[in-house]
PDB file of C-alpha atoms in Angstrom:
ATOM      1  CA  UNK A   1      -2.818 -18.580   2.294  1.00 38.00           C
ATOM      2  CA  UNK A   2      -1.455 -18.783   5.918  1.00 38.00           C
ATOM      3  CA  UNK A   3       1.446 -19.950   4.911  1.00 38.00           C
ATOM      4  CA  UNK A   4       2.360 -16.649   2.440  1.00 41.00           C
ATOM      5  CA  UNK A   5       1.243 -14.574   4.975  1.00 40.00           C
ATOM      6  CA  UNK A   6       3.574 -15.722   7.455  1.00 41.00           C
ATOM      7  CA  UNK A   7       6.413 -15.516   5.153  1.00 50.00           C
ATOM      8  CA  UNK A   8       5.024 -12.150   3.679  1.00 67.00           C
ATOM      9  CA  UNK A   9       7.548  -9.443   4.449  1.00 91.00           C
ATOM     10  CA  UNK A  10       5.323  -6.393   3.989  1.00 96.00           C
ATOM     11  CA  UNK A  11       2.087  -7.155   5.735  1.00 96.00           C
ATOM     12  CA  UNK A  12       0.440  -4.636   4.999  1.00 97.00           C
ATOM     13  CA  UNK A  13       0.404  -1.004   2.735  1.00 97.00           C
ATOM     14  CA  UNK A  14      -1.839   1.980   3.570  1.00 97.00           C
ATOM     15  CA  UNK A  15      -2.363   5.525   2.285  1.00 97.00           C
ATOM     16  CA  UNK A  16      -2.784   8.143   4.701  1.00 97.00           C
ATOM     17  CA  UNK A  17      -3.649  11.736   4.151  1.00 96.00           C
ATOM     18  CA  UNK A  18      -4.245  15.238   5.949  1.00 96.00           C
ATOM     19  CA  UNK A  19      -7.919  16.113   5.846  1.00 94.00           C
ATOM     20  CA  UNK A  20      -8.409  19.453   7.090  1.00 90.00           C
ATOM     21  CA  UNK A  21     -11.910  19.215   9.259  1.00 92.00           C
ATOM     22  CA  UNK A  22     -10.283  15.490  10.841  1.00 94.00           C
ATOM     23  CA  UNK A  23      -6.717  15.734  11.313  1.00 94.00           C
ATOM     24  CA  UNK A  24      -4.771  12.988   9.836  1.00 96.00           C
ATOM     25  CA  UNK A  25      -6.477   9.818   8.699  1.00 96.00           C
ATOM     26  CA  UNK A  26      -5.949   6.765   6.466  1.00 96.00           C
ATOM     27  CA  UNK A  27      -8.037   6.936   3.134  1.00 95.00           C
ATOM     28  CA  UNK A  28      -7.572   2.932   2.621  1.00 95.00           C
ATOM     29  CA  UNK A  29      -5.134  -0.145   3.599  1.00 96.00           C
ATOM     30  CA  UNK A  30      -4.972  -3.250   2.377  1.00 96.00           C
ATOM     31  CA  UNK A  31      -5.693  -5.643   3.860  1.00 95.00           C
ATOM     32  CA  UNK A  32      -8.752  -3.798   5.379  1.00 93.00           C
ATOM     33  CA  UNK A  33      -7.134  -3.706   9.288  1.00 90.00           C
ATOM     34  CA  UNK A  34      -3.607  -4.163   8.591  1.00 94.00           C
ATOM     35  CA  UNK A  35      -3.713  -0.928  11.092  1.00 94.00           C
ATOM     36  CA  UNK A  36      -6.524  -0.242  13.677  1.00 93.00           C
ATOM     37  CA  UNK A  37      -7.846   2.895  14.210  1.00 92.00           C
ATOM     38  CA  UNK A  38      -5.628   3.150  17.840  1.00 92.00           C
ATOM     39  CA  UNK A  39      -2.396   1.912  16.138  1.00 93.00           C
ATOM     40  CA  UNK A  40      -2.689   4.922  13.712  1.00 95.00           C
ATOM     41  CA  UNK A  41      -3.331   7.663  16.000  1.00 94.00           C
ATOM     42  CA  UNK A  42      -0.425   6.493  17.861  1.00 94.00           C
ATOM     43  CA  UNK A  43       1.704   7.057  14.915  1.00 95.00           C
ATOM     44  CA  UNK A  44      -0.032   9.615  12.736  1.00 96.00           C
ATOM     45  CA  UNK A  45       2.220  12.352  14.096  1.00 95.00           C
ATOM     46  CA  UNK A  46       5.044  10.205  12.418  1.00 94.00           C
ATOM     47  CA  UNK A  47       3.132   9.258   9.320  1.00 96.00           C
ATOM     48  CA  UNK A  48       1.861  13.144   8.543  1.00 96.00           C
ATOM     49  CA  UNK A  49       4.465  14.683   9.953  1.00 92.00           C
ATOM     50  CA  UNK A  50       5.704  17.788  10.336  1.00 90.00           C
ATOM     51  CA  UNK A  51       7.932  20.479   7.880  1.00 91.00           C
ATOM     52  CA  UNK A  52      11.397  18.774   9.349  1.00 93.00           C
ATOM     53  CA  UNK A  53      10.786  15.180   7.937  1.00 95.00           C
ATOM     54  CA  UNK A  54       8.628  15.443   4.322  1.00 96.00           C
ATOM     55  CA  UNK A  55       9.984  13.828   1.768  1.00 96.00           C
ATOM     56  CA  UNK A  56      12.029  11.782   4.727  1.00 97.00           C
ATOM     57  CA  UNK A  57      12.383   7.989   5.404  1.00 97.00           C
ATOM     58  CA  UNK A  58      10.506   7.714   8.749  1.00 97.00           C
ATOM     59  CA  UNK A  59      10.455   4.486  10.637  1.00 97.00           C
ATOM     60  CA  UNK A  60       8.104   4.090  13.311  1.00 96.00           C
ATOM     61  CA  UNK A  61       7.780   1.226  15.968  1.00 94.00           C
ATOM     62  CA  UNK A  62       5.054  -0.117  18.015  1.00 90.00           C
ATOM     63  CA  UNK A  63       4.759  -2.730  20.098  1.00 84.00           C
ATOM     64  CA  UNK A  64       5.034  -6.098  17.048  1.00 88.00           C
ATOM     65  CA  UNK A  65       4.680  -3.441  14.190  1.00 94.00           C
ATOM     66  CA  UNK A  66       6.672  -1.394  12.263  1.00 96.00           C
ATOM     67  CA  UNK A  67       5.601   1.156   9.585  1.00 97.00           C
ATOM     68  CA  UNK A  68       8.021   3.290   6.785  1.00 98.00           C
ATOM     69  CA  UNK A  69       6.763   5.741   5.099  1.00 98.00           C
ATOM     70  CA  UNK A  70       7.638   9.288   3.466  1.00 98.00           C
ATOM     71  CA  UNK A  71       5.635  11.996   4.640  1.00 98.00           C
ATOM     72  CA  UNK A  72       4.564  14.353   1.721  1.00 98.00           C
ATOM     73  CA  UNK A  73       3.975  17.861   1.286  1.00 97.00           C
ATOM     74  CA  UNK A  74       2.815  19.722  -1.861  1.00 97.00           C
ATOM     75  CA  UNK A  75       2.000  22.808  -1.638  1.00 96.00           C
ATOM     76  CA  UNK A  76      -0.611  25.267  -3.744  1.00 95.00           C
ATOM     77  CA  UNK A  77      -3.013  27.790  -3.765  1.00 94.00           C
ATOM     78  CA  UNK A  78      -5.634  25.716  -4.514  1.00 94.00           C
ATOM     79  CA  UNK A  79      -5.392  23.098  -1.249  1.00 94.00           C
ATOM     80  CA  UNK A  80      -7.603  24.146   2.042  1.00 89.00           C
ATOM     81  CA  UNK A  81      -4.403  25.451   4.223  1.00 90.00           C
ATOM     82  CA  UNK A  82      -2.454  25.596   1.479  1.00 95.00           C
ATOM     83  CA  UNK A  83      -1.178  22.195   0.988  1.00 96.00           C
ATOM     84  CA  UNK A  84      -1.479  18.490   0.292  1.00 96.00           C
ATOM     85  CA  UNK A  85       0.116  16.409   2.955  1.00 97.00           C
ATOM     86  CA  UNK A  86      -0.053  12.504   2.439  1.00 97.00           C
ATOM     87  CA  UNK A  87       1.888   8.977   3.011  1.00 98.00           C
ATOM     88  CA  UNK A  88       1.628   5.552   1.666  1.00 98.00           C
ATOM     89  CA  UNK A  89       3.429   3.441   4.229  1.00 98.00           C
ATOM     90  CA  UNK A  90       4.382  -0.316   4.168  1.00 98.00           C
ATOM     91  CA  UNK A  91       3.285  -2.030   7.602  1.00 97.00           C
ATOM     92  CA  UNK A  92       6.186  -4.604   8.391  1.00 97.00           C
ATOM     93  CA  UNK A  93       6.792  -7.384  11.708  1.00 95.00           C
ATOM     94  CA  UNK A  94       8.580  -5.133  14.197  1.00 93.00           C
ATOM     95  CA  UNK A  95      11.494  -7.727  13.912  1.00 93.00           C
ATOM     96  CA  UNK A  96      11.905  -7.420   9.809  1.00 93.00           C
ATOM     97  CA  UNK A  97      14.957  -5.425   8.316  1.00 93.00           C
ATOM     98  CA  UNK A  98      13.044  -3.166   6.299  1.00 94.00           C
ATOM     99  CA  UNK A  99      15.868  -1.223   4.691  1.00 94.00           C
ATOM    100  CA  UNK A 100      15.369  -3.210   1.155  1.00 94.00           C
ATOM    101  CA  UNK A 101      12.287  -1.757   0.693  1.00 96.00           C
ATOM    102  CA  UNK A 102      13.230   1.809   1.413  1.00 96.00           C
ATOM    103  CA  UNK A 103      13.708   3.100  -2.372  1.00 96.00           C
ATOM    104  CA  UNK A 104      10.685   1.218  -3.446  1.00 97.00           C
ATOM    105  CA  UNK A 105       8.876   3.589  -0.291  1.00 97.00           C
ATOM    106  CA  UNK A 106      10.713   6.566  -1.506  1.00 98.00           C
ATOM    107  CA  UNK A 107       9.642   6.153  -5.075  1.00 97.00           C
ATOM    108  CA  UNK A 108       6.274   5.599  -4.636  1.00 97.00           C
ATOM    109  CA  UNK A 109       5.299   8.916  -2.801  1.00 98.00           C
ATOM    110  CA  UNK A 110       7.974  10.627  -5.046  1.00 97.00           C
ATOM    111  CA  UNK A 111       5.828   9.739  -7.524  1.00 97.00           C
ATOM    112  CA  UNK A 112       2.167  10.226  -6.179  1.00 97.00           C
ATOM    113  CA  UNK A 113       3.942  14.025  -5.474  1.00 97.00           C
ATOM    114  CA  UNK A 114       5.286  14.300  -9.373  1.00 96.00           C
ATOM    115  CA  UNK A 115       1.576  13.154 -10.243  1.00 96.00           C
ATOM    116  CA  UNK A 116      -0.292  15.729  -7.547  1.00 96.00           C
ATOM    117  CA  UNK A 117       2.200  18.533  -9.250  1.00 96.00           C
ATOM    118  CA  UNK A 118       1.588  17.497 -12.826  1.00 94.00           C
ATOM    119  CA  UNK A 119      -2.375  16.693 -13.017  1.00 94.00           C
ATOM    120  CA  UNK A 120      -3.548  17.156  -9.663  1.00 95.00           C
ATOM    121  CA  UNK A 121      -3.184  13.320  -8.642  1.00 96.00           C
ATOM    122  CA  UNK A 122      -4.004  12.793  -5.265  1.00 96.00           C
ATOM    123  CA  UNK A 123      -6.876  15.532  -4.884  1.00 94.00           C
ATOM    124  CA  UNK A 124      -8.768  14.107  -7.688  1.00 92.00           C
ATOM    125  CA  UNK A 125     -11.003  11.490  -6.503  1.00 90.00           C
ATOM    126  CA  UNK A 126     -11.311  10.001  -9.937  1.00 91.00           C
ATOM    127  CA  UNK A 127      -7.159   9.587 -10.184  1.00 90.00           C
ATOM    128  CA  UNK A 128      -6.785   8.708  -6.686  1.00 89.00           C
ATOM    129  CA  UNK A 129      -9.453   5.745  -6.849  1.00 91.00           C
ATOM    130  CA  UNK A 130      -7.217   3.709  -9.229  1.00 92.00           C
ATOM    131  CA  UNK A 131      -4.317   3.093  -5.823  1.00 93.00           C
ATOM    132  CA  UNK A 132      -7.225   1.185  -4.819  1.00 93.00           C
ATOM    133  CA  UNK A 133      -6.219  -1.379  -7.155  1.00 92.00           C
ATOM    134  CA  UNK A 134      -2.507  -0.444  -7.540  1.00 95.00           C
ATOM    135  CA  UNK A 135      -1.270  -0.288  -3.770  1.00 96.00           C
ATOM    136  CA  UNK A 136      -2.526  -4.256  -3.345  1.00 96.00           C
ATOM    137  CA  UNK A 137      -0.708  -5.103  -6.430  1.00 96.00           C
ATOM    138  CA  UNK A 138       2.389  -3.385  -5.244  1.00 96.00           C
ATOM    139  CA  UNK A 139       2.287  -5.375  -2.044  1.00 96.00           C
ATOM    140  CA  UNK A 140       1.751  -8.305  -3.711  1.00 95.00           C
ATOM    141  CA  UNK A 141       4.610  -8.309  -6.320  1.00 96.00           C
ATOM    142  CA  UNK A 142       6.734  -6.666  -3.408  1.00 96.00           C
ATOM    143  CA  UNK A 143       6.179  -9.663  -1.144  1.00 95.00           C
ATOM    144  CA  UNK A 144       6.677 -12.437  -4.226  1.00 94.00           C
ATOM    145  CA  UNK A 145       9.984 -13.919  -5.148  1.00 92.00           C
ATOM    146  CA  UNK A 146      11.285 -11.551  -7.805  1.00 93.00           C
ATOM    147  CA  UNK A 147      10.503  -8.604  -5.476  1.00 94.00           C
ATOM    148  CA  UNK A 148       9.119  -6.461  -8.681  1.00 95.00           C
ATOM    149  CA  UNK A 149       6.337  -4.250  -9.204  1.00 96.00           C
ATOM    150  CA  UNK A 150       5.025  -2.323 -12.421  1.00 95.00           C
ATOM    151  CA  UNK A 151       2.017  -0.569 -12.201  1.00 95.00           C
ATOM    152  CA  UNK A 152       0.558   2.193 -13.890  1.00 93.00           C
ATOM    153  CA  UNK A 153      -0.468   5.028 -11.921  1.00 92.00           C
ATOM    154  CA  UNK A 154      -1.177   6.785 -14.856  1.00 89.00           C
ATOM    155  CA  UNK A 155      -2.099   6.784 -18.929  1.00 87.00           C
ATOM    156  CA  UNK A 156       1.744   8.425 -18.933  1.00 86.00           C
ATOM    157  CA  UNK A 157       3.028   7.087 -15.886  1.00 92.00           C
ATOM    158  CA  UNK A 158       3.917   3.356 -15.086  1.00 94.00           C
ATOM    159  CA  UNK A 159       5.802   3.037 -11.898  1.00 94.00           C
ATOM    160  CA  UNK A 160       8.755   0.320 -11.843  1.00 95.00           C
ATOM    161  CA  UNK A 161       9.439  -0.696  -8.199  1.00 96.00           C
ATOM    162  CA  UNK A 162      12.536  -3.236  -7.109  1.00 95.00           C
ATOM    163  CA  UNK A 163      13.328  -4.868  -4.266  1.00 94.00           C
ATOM    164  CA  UNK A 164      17.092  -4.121  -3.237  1.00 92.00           C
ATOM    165  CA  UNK A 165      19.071  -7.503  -2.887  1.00 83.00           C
ATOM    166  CA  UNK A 166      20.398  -8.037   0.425  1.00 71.00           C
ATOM    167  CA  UNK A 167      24.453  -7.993   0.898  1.00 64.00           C
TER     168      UNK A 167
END
């Protein structure tokens, strides 16, 4: 409803990745839009960034938005280049205090990198289609009152996410 959208903190979540022929591009967002093609290529150098900030809390602002994210690196043999570089990022107001939400950021790629390392996560289409599902759930339970998310990820792997308490 318009109302729970207005109130909604996180407006928006959206995976991004590395593809090797493109350049950095997002693989899906929900809602569909929550960031237009210009908005991303004004901040992709932020949201796949370079060596000094993977596995980093970045923060990027632009104009009324504001998107967090962890840029991710995993690296092997068997990736084009060399290595895996990706970033699901929450898509926030420019005006809301995002720091709350940071470990629940952290933890998610954190664990999408654990996953690519383990069974080859992320560069499996087959595994990766199931964040279609998961990353609107997250946002959803993220944005209710409780501020709690559990998903599974994986058969092995069921991700607990919390929203800190403000002091």
């Amino acid at each position: 409803t318009r109302m729970a959208e207005e109130t909604s903190q996180i407006l928006g979540i959206f995976l991004a990745e590395f593809d090797n022929h493109v350049g950095p591009k997002i693989c899906f967002q929900h809602p569909q839009a929550v960031i237009s093609t210009e908005e991303f290529d004004a901040v992709s150098e932020y949201v796949i960034a370079p060596s000094p900030l993977w596995g980093e809390l970045v923060t990027v602002c632009t104009g009324k938005m504001k998107f967090v994210g962890v840029p991710i690196c995993v690296h092997g043999d068997q990736y084009e280049r060399n290595r895996l570089l990706f970033n699901v990022c929450f898509v926030f107001r420019q005006h809301v205090a995002t720091t709350k939400f940071s470990c629940c950021i952290k933890k998610i790629n954190q664990s999408l990198a654990v996953l690519e390392k383990e069974c080859s996560y992320m560069s499996r289409p087959e595994t990766r289609e199931i964040l279609h599902g998961v990353l609107p759930a997250i946002l959803d339970a993220l944005n209710s009152a409780k501020g709690v998310a559990t998903v599974a990820l994986h058969e092995s792997f069921v991700l607990s996410l919390v929203v800190a308490k403000e002091r």
